[in-house]
Short mmCIF file of C-alpha atoms in Angstrom, two decimals:
data_model
loop_
_atom_site.label_atom_id
_atom_site.label_comp_id
_atom_site.label_asym_id
_atom_site.label_seq_id
_atom_site.Cartn_x
_atom_site.Cartn_y
_atom_site.Cartn_z
CA UNK A 1 0.00 0.00 0.00
CA UNK A 2 2.72 2.60 0.75
CA UNK A 3 4.23 2.05 -2.70
CA UNK A 4 0.86 2.25 -4.41
CA UNK A 5 0.08 5.55 -2.68
CA UNK A 6 3.53 7.02 -3.18
CA UNK A 7 3.30 6.53 -6.94
CA UNK A 8 0.44 9.01 -6.96
CA UNK A 9 3.01 11.78 -6.79
CA UNK A 10 3.22 11.31 -10.54
CA UNK A 11 -0.21 12.88 -10.78
CA UNK A 12 1.25 16.24 -9.93
CA UNK A 13 3.21 16.06 -13.19
CA UNK A 14 0.60 14.48 -15.42
CA UNK A 15 -2.37 16.78 -14.91
CA UNK A 16 -4.73 13.79 -15.11
CA UNK A 17 -6.97 14.53 -12.14
CA UNK A 18 -10.60 13.61 -11.69
CA UNK A 19 -13.65 15.21 -10.04
CA UNK A 20 -13.36 16.05 -6.35
CA UNK A 21 -15.67 16.05 -3.36
CA UNK A 22 -17.46 19.33 -2.69
CA UNK A 23 -19.25 20.53 0.42
CA UNK A 24 -23.01 20.88 0.36
CA UNK A 25 -26.31 19.02 0.97
CA UNK A 26 -26.97 15.29 0.79
CA UNK A 27 -25.75 15.23 -2.80
CA UNK A 28 -23.36 18.13 -3.18
CA UNK A 29 -22.07 19.80 -6.33
CA UNK A 30 -19.41 17.97 -8.29
CA UNK A 31 -16.22 20.02 -8.56
CA UNK A 32 -13.67 19.95 -11.36
CA UNK A 33 -10.02 19.46 -10.45
CA UNK A 34 -7.37 20.96 -12.70
CA UNK A 35 -3.57 20.94 -12.40
CA UNK A 36 -2.03 23.57 -10.17
CA UNK A 37 -0.53 26.61 -11.79
CA UNK A 38 3.00 25.82 -12.86
CA UNK A 39 2.49 22.04 -12.70
CA UNK A 40 3.84 20.16 -15.65
CA UNK A 41 1.48 18.47 -18.07
CA UNK A 42 3.79 15.71 -19.22
CA UNK A 43 3.56 12.20 -17.79
CA UNK A 44 6.63 10.10 -17.13
CA UNK A 45 6.13 8.31 -20.42
CA UNK A 46 5.36 10.00 -23.73
CA UNK A 47 1.63 9.78 -24.46
CA UNK A 48 0.49 7.38 -27.10
CA UNK A 49 -1.09 9.16 -30.09
CA UNK A 50 -4.89 9.14 -29.84
CA UNK A 51 -6.33 5.91 -31.17
CA UNK A 52 -9.49 5.54 -33.20
CA UNK A 53 -11.93 2.67 -33.42
CA UNK A 54 -14.26 1.34 -36.05
CA UNK A 55 -17.96 0.71 -35.32
CA UNK A 56 -18.92 -2.57 -33.60
CA UNK A 57 -19.11 -5.64 -35.80
CA UNK A 58 -16.56 -7.24 -38.04
CA UNK A 59 -14.43 -8.68 -35.24
CA UNK A 60 -15.08 -12.35 -35.98
CA UNK A 61 -12.20 -14.51 -34.80
CA UNK A 62 -10.82 -11.76 -32.54
CA UNK A 63 -10.52 -12.15 -28.76
CA UNK A 64 -10.59 -9.62 -25.94
CA UNK A 65 -9.99 -9.83 -22.18
CA UNK A 66 -11.54 -7.35 -19.76
CA UNK A 67 -10.22 -6.89 -16.23
CA UNK A 68 -13.01 -5.89 -13.83
CA UNK A 69 -13.51 -5.94 -10.09
CA UNK A 70 -14.12 -9.27 -8.38
CA UNK A 71 -17.54 -10.12 -6.98
CA UNK A 72 -20.72 -8.53 -8.27
CA UNK A 73 -19.05 -6.68 -11.15
CA UNK A 74 -17.40 -9.85 -12.40
CA UNK A 75 -20.69 -11.74 -12.21
CA UNK A 76 -22.62 -9.08 -14.11
CA UNK A 77 -20.03 -8.75 -16.86
CA UNK A 78 -19.92 -12.50 -17.36
CA UNK A 79 -23.71 -12.73 -17.35
CA UNK A 80 -24.49 -9.74 -19.58
CA UNK A 81 -21.46 -8.17 -21.23
CA UNK A 82 -20.00 -11.36 -22.67
CA UNK A 83 -23.12 -12.59 -24.54
CA UNK A 84 -24.15 -9.09 -25.62
CA UNK A 85 -20.73 -8.11 -26.94
CA UNK A 86 -20.06 -11.42 -28.63
CA UNK A 87 -23.41 -11.25 -30.41
CA UNK A 88 -22.78 -7.66 -31.50
CA UNK A 89 -19.19 -8.05 -32.69
CA UNK A 90 -18.41 -11.70 -33.33
CA UNK A 91 -15.42 -11.45 -31.00
CA UNK A 92 -14.77 -13.77 -28.08
CA UNK A 93 -14.86 -11.94 -24.76
CA UNK A 94 -13.23 -13.15 -21.53
CA UNK A 95 -13.68 -11.57 -18.11
CA UNK A 96 -10.78 -11.58 -15.64
CA UNK A 97 -11.08 -10.10 -12.17
CA UNK A 98 -9.02 -8.51 -9.43
CA UNK A 99 -9.18 -5.90 -6.70
CA UNK A 100 -6.22 -3.70 -5.78
CA UNK A 101 -3.76 -6.10 -7.43
CA UNK A 102 -5.13 -5.49 -10.92
CA UNK A 103 -2.84 -2.59 -11.86
CA UNK A 104 0.13 -4.45 -10.38
CA UNK A 105 -0.60 -7.37 -12.68
CA UNK A 106 -0.69 -5.02 -15.65
CA UNK A 107 2.51 -3.30 -14.58
CA UNK A 108 4.33 -6.61 -14.14
CA UNK A 109 3.42 -7.86 -17.63
CA UNK A 110 5.70 -7.30 -20.64
CA UNK A 111 5.06 -3.87 -22.13
CA UNK A 112 4.47 -5.30 -25.58
CA UNK A 113 2.06 -7.99 -24.37
CA UNK A 114 -0.47 -6.67 -21.81
CA UNK A 115 -2.68 -9.38 -20.28
CA UNK A 116 -5.83 -7.23 -20.60
CA UNK A 117 -7.39 -5.30 -23.46
CA UNK A 118 -9.60 -3.10 -21.29
CA UNK A 119 -9.21 -2.39 -17.56
CA UNK A 120 -11.71 -1.20 -14.95
CA UNK A 121 -9.95 0.92 -12.35
CA UNK A 122 -10.42 3.95 -10.10
CA UNK A 123 -8.51 7.20 -9.50
CA UNK A 124 -6.48 5.86 -6.58
CA UNK A 125 -4.75 3.36 -8.87
CA UNK A 126 -5.71 4.29 -12.41
CA UNK A 127 -4.42 7.86 -12.36
CA UNK A 128 -0.89 6.87 -11.28
CA UNK A 129 -1.03 4.17 -13.97
CA UNK A 130 -1.86 6.84 -16.56
CA UNK A 131 1.01 8.99 -15.35
CA UNK A 132 3.34 5.99 -15.56
CA UNK A 133 2.32 5.38 -19.18
CA UNK A 134 0.44 2.12 -18.62
CA UNK A 135 -2.65 3.39 -20.44
CA UNK A 136 -3.01 5.04 -23.83
CA UNK A 137 -5.08 7.95 -25.08
CA UNK A 138 -8.05 7.38 -27.36
CA UNK A 139 -10.49 9.45 -29.37
CA UNK A 140 -13.49 9.92 -27.08
CA UNK A 141 -15.63 10.68 -30.12
CA UNK A 142 -15.44 6.99 -30.94
CA UNK A 143 -17.29 6.14 -27.70
CA UNK A 144 -20.57 7.31 -29.19
CA UNK A 145 -22.76 5.74 -26.52
CA UNK A 146 -21.18 7.94 -23.85
CA UNK A 147 -23.17 10.86 -25.26
CA UNK A 148 -26.14 9.49 -23.28
CA UNK A 149 -24.26 9.57 -19.95
CA UNK A 150 -25.14 12.19 -17.36
CA UNK A 151 -22.83 15.09 -18.30
CA UNK A 152 -21.52 15.41 -14.74
CA UNK A 153 -20.02 11.93 -14.93
CA UNK A 154 -17.86 12.89 -17.91
CA UNK A 155 -16.87 16.28 -16.53
CA UNK A 156 -13.34 15.14 -15.70
CA UNK A 157 -9.96 15.55 -17.32
CA UNK A 158 -9.54 11.78 -17.55
CA UNK A 159 -12.33 11.84 -20.16
CA UNK A 160 -11.44 15.14 -21.75
CA UNK A 161 -7.85 14.02 -22.30
CA UNK A 162 -8.98 10.65 -23.64
CA UNK A 163 -7.59 8.33 -21.00
CA UNK A 164 -10.73 6.76 -19.60
CA UNK A 165 -14.51 6.42 -19.60
CA UNK A 166 -15.56 7.60 -16.09
CA UNK A 167 -18.73 6.79 -14.17
CA UNK A 168 -19.91 6.49 -10.58
CA UNK A 169 -20.36 3.64 -8.15
CA UNK A 170 -22.15 4.02 -4.80
CA UNK A 171 -21.84 6.45 -1.90
CA UNK A 172 -20.13 6.15 1.46
CA UNK A 173 -22.91 4.82 3.69
CA UNK A 174 -23.36 4.48 7.45
CA UNK A 175 -24.57 0.92 8.08
CA UNK A 176 -26.14 -0.54 11.24
CA UNK A 177 -27.04 -4.05 12.40
CA UNK A 178 -30.55 -3.40 13.72
CA UNK A 179 -30.61 -6.47 15.94
CA UNK A 180 -27.58 -5.23 17.85
CA UNK A 181 -28.58 -1.57 17.67
CA UNK A 182 -32.36 -1.34 17.02
CA UNK A 183 -32.31 2.40 16.35
CA UNK A 184 -30.04 2.82 13.29
CA UNK A 185 -27.20 5.30 13.57
CA UNK A 186 -28.04 8.54 11.74
CA UNK A 187 -24.78 10.48 11.94
CA UNK A 188 -21.11 9.50 11.88
CA UNK A 189 -20.44 11.33 15.15
CA UNK A 190 -22.90 9.05 16.96
CA UNK A 191 -20.38 6.24 16.54
CA UNK A 192 -18.10 8.25 18.83
CA UNK A 193 -20.69 9.52 21.30
CA UNK A 194 -22.57 6.21 21.52
CA UNK A 195 -20.11 3.51 20.43
CA UNK A 196 -21.72 0.06 20.18
CA UNK A 197 -20.20 -2.58 22.46
CA UNK A 198 -20.10 -5.03 19.54
CA UNK A 199 -17.67 -2.78 17.68
CA UNK A 200 -17.33 -0.56 14.62
CA UNK A 201 -15.95 -1.42 11.19
CA UNK A 202 -14.24 0.82 8.62
CA UNK A 203 -12.79 0.17 5.17
CA UNK A 204 -9.10 -0.64 5.19
CA UNK A 205 -8.36 1.86 2.38
CA UNK A 206 -8.06 5.50 3.43
CA UNK A 207 -9.82 7.11 0.47
CA UNK A 208 -13.14 6.16 2.11
CA UNK A 209 -12.32 5.87 5.79
CA UNK A 210 -10.35 9.10 6.02
CA UNK A 211 -13.46 10.78 4.60
CA UNK A 212 -15.45 9.02 7.33
CA UNK A 213 -13.17 10.38 10.05
CA UNK A 214 -13.43 13.85 8.51
CA UNK A 215 -17.22 13.57 8.57
CA UNK A 216 -17.13 12.50 12.24
CA UNK A 217 -15.00 15.48 13.16
CA UNK A 218 -17.11 17.92 11.15
CA UNK A 219 -20.33 16.65 12.74
CA UNK A 220 -18.82 16.95 16.21
CA UNK A 221 -17.94 20.57 15.44
CA UNK A 222 -21.49 21.32 14.29
CA UNK A 223 -21.03 21.56 10.52
CA UNK A 224 -21.59 18.16 8.86
CA UNK A 225 -20.90 19.52 5.39
CA UNK A 226 -17.43 20.78 6.39
CA UNK A 227 -15.71 17.38 6.26
CA UNK A 228 -14.63 17.68 2.64
CA UNK A 229 -13.15 21.13 3.18
CA UNK A 230 -11.36 19.91 6.31
CA UNK A 231 -9.49 17.42 4.18
CA UNK A 232 -8.37 20.27 1.94
CA UNK A 233 -7.56 22.83 4.62
CA UNK A 234 -6.47 20.72 7.59
CA UNK A 235 -5.41 17.27 6.42
CA UNK A 236 -2.98 16.88 9.32
CA UNK A 237 -5.80 17.65 11.73
CA UNK A 238 -8.00 14.97 10.16
CA UNK A 239 -5.13 12.48 10.25
CA UNK A 240 -4.54 13.27 13.93
CA UNK A 241 -8.27 12.81 14.58
CA UNK A 242 -8.14 9.41 12.86
CA UNK A 243 -5.19 8.33 14.99
CA UNK A 244 -6.86 9.59 18.17
CA UNK A 245 -10.03 7.61 17.49
CA UNK A 246 -8.46 4.60 15.84
CA UNK A 247 -9.37 2.30 18.75
CA UNK A 248 -13.05 2.83 17.98
CA UNK A 249 -12.49 0.47 15.03
CA UNK A 250 -12.54 -3.23 15.83
CA UNK A 251 -12.51 -4.42 12.22
CA UNK A 252 -11.03 -2.98 9.03
CA UNK A 253 -12.90 -4.70 6.20
CA UNK A 254 -10.89 -5.49 3.03
CA UNK A 255 -13.80 -5.96 0.61
CA UNK A 256 -17.50 -5.07 0.50
CA UNK A 257 -18.45 -8.73 0.88
CA UNK A 258 -16.34 -9.02 4.03
CA UNK A 259 -17.81 -5.85 5.48
CA UNK A 260 -21.40 -6.83 4.78
CA UNK A 261 -20.85 -10.33 6.17
CA UNK A 262 -19.34 -8.92 9.37
CA UNK A 263 -22.33 -6.63 9.79
CA UNK A 264 -25.00 -9.24 9.01
CA UNK A 265 -23.39 -11.85 11.25
CA UNK A 266 -23.20 -9.41 14.15
CA UNK A 267 -19.42 -9.34 14.42
CA UNK A 268 -19.75 -5.54 14.43
CA UNK A 269 -22.76 -3.31 15.02
CA UNK A 270 -22.08 -0.43 12.62
CA UNK A 271 -19.60 1.27 10.31
CA UNK A 272 -18.99 2.52 6.81
CA UNK A 273 -19.75 0.52 3.67
CA UNK A 274 -20.27 0.98 -0.04
CA UNK A 275 -24.01 1.63 -0.16
CA UNK A 276 -24.79 -0.89 -2.88
CA UNK A 277 -23.46 -3.67 -0.65
CA UNK A 278 -26.50 -3.30 1.61
CA UNK A 279 -29.12 -3.74 -1.10
CA UNK A 280 -29.08 -7.55 -1.27
CA UNK A 281 -29.24 -8.15 2.50
CA UNK A 282 -31.98 -5.53 2.88
CA UNK A 283 -34.04 -7.28 0.21
CA UNK A 284 -33.38 -10.60 1.93
CA UNK A 285 -34.82 -9.23 5.15
CA UNK A 286 -31.53 -9.26 7.03
CA UNK A 287 -31.24 -6.94 10.05
CA UNK A 288 -29.30 -4.14 8.40
CA UNK A 289 -30.02 -0.50 7.59
CA UNK A 290 -28.03 2.23 5.89
CA UNK A 291 -28.10 6.01 5.63
CA UNK A 292 -25.98 8.73 4.01
CA UNK A 293 -25.86 11.42 6.72
CA UNK A 294 -26.69 14.86 5.28
CA UNK A 295 -23.66 16.75 4.04
CA UNK A 296 -21.38 13.72 3.92
CA UNK A 297 -22.14 12.15 0.54
CA UNK A 298 -19.08 10.93 -1.38
CA UNK A 299 -19.28 8.64 -4.41
CA UNK A 300 -16.56 6.36 -5.69
CA UNK A 301 -15.48 7.06 -9.25
CA UNK A 302 -14.56 4.25 -11.64
CA UNK A 303 -13.28 4.35 -15.20
CA UNK A 304 -12.33 2.03 -18.02
CA UNK A 305 -8.93 2.52 -19.66
CA UNK A 306 -7.07 0.95 -22.58
CA UNK A 307 -3.60 -0.46 -21.82
CA UNK A 308 -0.79 0.51 -24.16
CA UNK A 309 0.14 -2.00 -26.86
CA UNK A 310 -3.14 -3.93 -26.76
CA UNK A 311 -3.70 -6.44 -29.54
CA UNK A 312 -6.49 -4.48 -31.25
CA UNK A 313 -7.26 -0.96 -30.11
CA UNK A 314 -10.39 -0.86 -32.25
CA UNK A 315 -11.75 -3.90 -30.44
CA UNK A 316 -10.88 -2.44 -27.03
CA UNK A 317 -12.75 0.76 -27.84
CA UNK A 318 -15.71 -1.18 -29.22
CA UNK A 319 -15.86 -2.94 -25.84
CA UNK A 320 -15.69 0.39 -24.01
CA UNK A 321 -18.49 1.71 -26.21
CA UNK A 322 -20.63 -1.32 -25.36
CA UNK A 323 -20.07 -0.70 -21.65
CA UNK A 324 -21.66 2.71 -22.27
CA UNK A 325 -24.54 1.30 -24.32
CA UNK A 326 -28.13 1.52 -23.16
CA UNK A 327 -28.49 -2.26 -23.47
CA UNK A 328 -25.67 -2.95 -21.05
CA UNK A 329 -26.46 -0.07 -18.68
CA UNK A 330 -30.00 -1.44 -18.38
CA UNK A 331 -28.60 -4.88 -17.58
CA UNK A 332 -26.36 -3.45 -14.85
CA UNK A 333 -29.17 -1.47 -13.24
CA UNK A 334 -31.66 -4.33 -13.46
CA UNK A 335 -29.40 -6.37 -11.17
CA UNK A 336 -30.71 -4.10 -8.41
CA UNK A 337 -27.19 -3.51 -7.07
CA UNK A 338 -25.36 -1.49 -9.72
CA UNK A 339 -25.57 2.16 -10.75
CA UNK A 340 -26.66 3.38 -14.18
CA UNK A 341 -24.77 6.18 -15.92
CA UNK A 342 -27.61 7.00 -18.34
CA UNK A 343 -30.24 9.18 -16.61
CA UNK A 344 -33.19 7.65 -18.47
CA UNK A 345 -32.08 4.16 -17.47
CA UNK A 346 -31.57 5.27 -13.87
CA UNK A 347 -35.01 6.89 -13.73
CA UNK A 348 -36.71 3.76 -15.05
CA UNK A 349 -34.91 1.53 -12.55
CA UNK A 350 -35.69 3.89 -9.66
CA UNK A 351 -39.38 3.86 -10.56
CA UNK A 352 -39.60 0.10 -10.12
CA UNK A 353 -37.06 -0.40 -7.31
CA UNK A 354 -37.36 1.83 -4.26
CA UNK A 355 -34.30 0.37 -2.55
CA UNK A 356 -32.17 1.00 -5.64
CA UNK A 357 -33.45 4.59 -5.81
CA UNK A 358 -32.20 5.20 -2.25
CA UNK A 359 -28.69 4.07 -3.17
CA UNK A 360 -28.07 5.70 -6.57
CA UNK A 361 -28.86 9.01 -8.30
CA UNK A 362 -31.75 8.85 -10.74
CA UNK A 363 -33.02 12.40 -11.23
CA UNK A 364 -31.41 15.32 -13.05
CA UNK A 365 -31.00 17.11 -9.72
CA UNK A 366 -29.30 14.14 -8.10
CA UNK A 367 -26.89 13.66 -10.99
CA UNK A 368 -26.10 17.38 -11.04
CA UNK A 369 -25.26 17.27 -7.32
CA UNK A 370 -23.18 14.09 -7.39
CA UNK A 371 -19.82 14.37 -5.61
CA UNK A 372 -16.74 12.16 -5.52
CA UNK A 373 -14.16 11.37 -2.86
CA UNK A 374 -11.40 14.03 -2.75
CA UNK A 375 -9.00 12.13 -4.99
CA UNK A 376 -6.91 15.24 -5.66
CA UNK A 377 -6.18 15.68 -1.95
CA UNK A 378 -5.21 12.05 -1.65
CA UNK A 379 -2.92 12.33 -4.67
CA UNK A 380 -1.17 15.48 -3.50
CA UNK A 381 -0.53 14.17 0.01
CA UNK A 382 -0.07 10.50 -0.79
CA UNK A 383 3.18 10.00 1.13
CA UNK A 384 1.89 11.62 4.30
CA UNK A 385 -1.41 9.71 4.21
CA UNK A 386 0.36 6.39 3.60
CA UNK A 387 2.74 6.92 6.49
CA UNK A 388 0.08 7.83 9.04
CA UNK A 389 -2.59 5.41 7.83
CA UNK A 390 -0.36 2.35 7.69
CA UNK A 391 1.72 2.96 10.82
CA UNK A 392 -0.71 4.67 13.17
CA UNK A 393 -4.24 3.81 12.04
CA UNK A 394 -4.05 0.31 10.60
CA UNK A 395 -1.08 -0.60 12.79
CA UNK A 396 -0.83 -4.39 12.74
CA UNK A 397 -3.82 -4.95 10.43
#
């Protein structure tokens, strides 16, 4: 983890920064992040000339491998993307999966023979990979289906500079086991003022849990919406707060599945979680509840990128375009646990699935107010965060 975070220093030279968390109501305004004045705009490796792709079809006999996240994403891509894309293009599609080790696998492969033709990643890993030259630029005009995405999702330099197709996942959510704590927690600060005897869980990665500590501190000080700005103005203070209250945490969950299982089984009573992880157990009648405390919303950003030297750039971009298609976005949303980047698809899913509507944006107002984790802060102060988080927060975890 320290090495992965430290490599983010390259972002300061590349200018490839994504949307950042803004302060505001339940769903706050999405802010643009641009390079600082005087920062260089050249990555460590010379950028690949923009690639172009032909329309889908005509790829009979070709093969493509997508790397996506393990778990639900892998299942949905195998179930829906593979048959849809193969029928549309004639190509054979294979889904591989990983979590934080995915970029490392790409980096370890021979430059001229990447193991994946399209990679799902996020700013914490994908942006350093762009800066290191692991991904190539492409002509965004060739991803025609992205025109139907909510404009706010594409309002990032990673899209404008042609390095990735960005979209949102779910929001940082306060989860409670309602058998252990019948009245669900409503604010992050309540975990400090009324800690459950069964324990509290937080995500092992700081991009979420440092935002949780910032929200706790902001709520304690009477301004719940100030957490995002605290991370910008007083990062050391937030880090010190995290260290001071580290013993509140009895379990640092490494994956959403692990976190949800710990909550459902009563190993912990409350904590943070990716909101979509609660949808299945709620539908199954398990004793869990979740809320996004007002002023603390922060969505994870994901994006697809094309590794350099892939076998067939046209095929990789055809696959990216299919990810953005209405057909596939509808399949993702219909799972009841995955966001939709196309507003019309999101609105239709929300109308028939109340639980889904509580977890994901579906109206124009909600999309316009969508905010991300403060990835720019984490990039700029990567070394400091890594040192404190690993040595003083996680400790022996």
